CSV table of C-alpha atoms in Angstrom, one decimal:
chain,number,residue,atom,x,y,z
V,244,UNK,CA,17.3,11.3,7.4
V,245,UNK,CA,21.0,12.0,7.4
V,246,UNK,CA,23.3,9.4,5.9
V,247,UNK,CA,25.8,7.9,8.3
V,248,UNK,CA,28.6,8.8,5.8
V,249,UNK,CA,27.9,11.5,3.2
V,250,UNK,CA,28.4,10.7,-0.4
V,251,UNK,CA,31.1,12.6,-2.4
V,252,UNK,CA,30.1,16.2,-3.4
V,253,UNK,CA,28.4,16.3,-6.8
V,254,UNK,CA,27.1,12.7,-6.6
V,255,UNK,CA,23.8,11.8,-8.1
V,256,UNK,CA,22.2,10.0,-5.1
V,257,UNK,CA,19.3,7.5,-5.6
V,258,UNK,CA,17.1,6.5,-2.6
V,259,UNK,CA,14.7,3.5,-2.6
V,260,UNK,CA,12.2,3.0,0.2
V,261,UNK,CA,9.8,0.4,1.3
V,262,UNK,CA,7.3,0.2,4.1
V,263,UNK,CA,8.2,-2.9,6.1
V,264,UNK,CA,5.2,-3.1,8.3
V,265,UNK,CA,1.4,-2.7,7.9
V,266,UNK,CA,0.1,-1.3,11.2
V,267,UNK,CA,-2.9,0.7,10.1
V,268,UNK,CA,-6.0,-0.1,8.1
V,269,UNK,CA,-5.2,2.3,5.3
V,270,UNK,CA,-2.3,1.8,2.8
V,271,UNK,CA,0.6,4.1,3.6
V,272,UNK,CA,2.6,5.8,0.9
V,273,UNK,CA,6.1,7.2,1.2
V,274,UNK,CA,7.3,10.5,-0.3
V,275,UNK,CA,10.9,11.6,-0.7
V,276,UNK,CA,12.1,15.1,-1.1
V,277,UNK,CA,15.4,17.0,-1.2
V,278,UNK,CA,17.6,13.9,-1.9
V,279,UNK,CA,21.3,15.0,-1.8
V,280,UNK,CA,24.8,13.9,-0.8
V,281,UNK,CA,24.1,14.2,3.0
V,282,UNK,CA,20.6,12.8,3.3
V,283,UNK,CA,16.9,13.2,2.4
V,284,UNK,CA,13.5,14.2,3.7
V,285,UNK,CA,10.8,11.5,4.0
V,286,UNK,CA,7.2,11.5,5.0
V,287,UNK,CA,4.2,9.1,4.9
V,288,UNK,CA,0.8,9.7,3.6
V,289,UNK,CA,-2.3,7.5,3.3
V,290,UNK,CA,-3.5,6.2,0.0
V,291,UNK,CA,-7.3,6.2,-0.4
V,292,UNK,CA,-8.9,3.4,1.6
V,293,UNK,CA,-11.3,1.0,-0.3
V,294,UNK,CA,-13.5,0.8,2.8
V,295,UNK,CA,-14.2,4.4,3.5
V,296,UNK,CA,-13.3,6.1,0.2
V,297,UNK,CA,-10.9,8.5,2.0
V,298,UNK,CA,-8.0,8.4,4.3
V,299,UNK,CA,-8.3,10.1,7.7
V,300,UNK,CA,-4.8,11.7,7.6
V,301,UNK,CA,-3.6,9.9,10.7
V,302,UNK,CA,-1.6,6.8,10.4
V,303,UNK,CA,-0.1,4.3,12.8
V,304,UNK,CA,3.7,4.2,13.2
V,305,UNK,CA,5.5,2.1,10.5
V,306,UNK,CA,9.0,0.9,9.9
V,307,UNK,CA,10.4,2.2,6.6
V,308,UNK,CA,13.5,0.6,5.1
V,309,UNK,CA,15.7,2.5,2.7
V,310,UNK,CA,18.9,2.1,0.6
V,311,UNK,CA,20.9,4.8,-1.0
V,312,UNK,CA,23.5,4.6,-3.7
V,313,UNK,CA,25.1,6.7,-6.5
V,314,UNK,CA,24.9,6.2,-10.3
């Protein structure tokens, strides 16, 4: 995800995410990586399901909201 406007160079950027939909039977998790002044990488994974004991690795499309700010 690239920020519409990059933060100033050297900024400590904080990103918060939330899954805004629940389109699959397993609980989705969100992982962030490489947060910097210009953006971040994001991916979803499935948390273990109570019904089957394991996630199948495939998940329905979800909407993920995010906010970014500096401290």
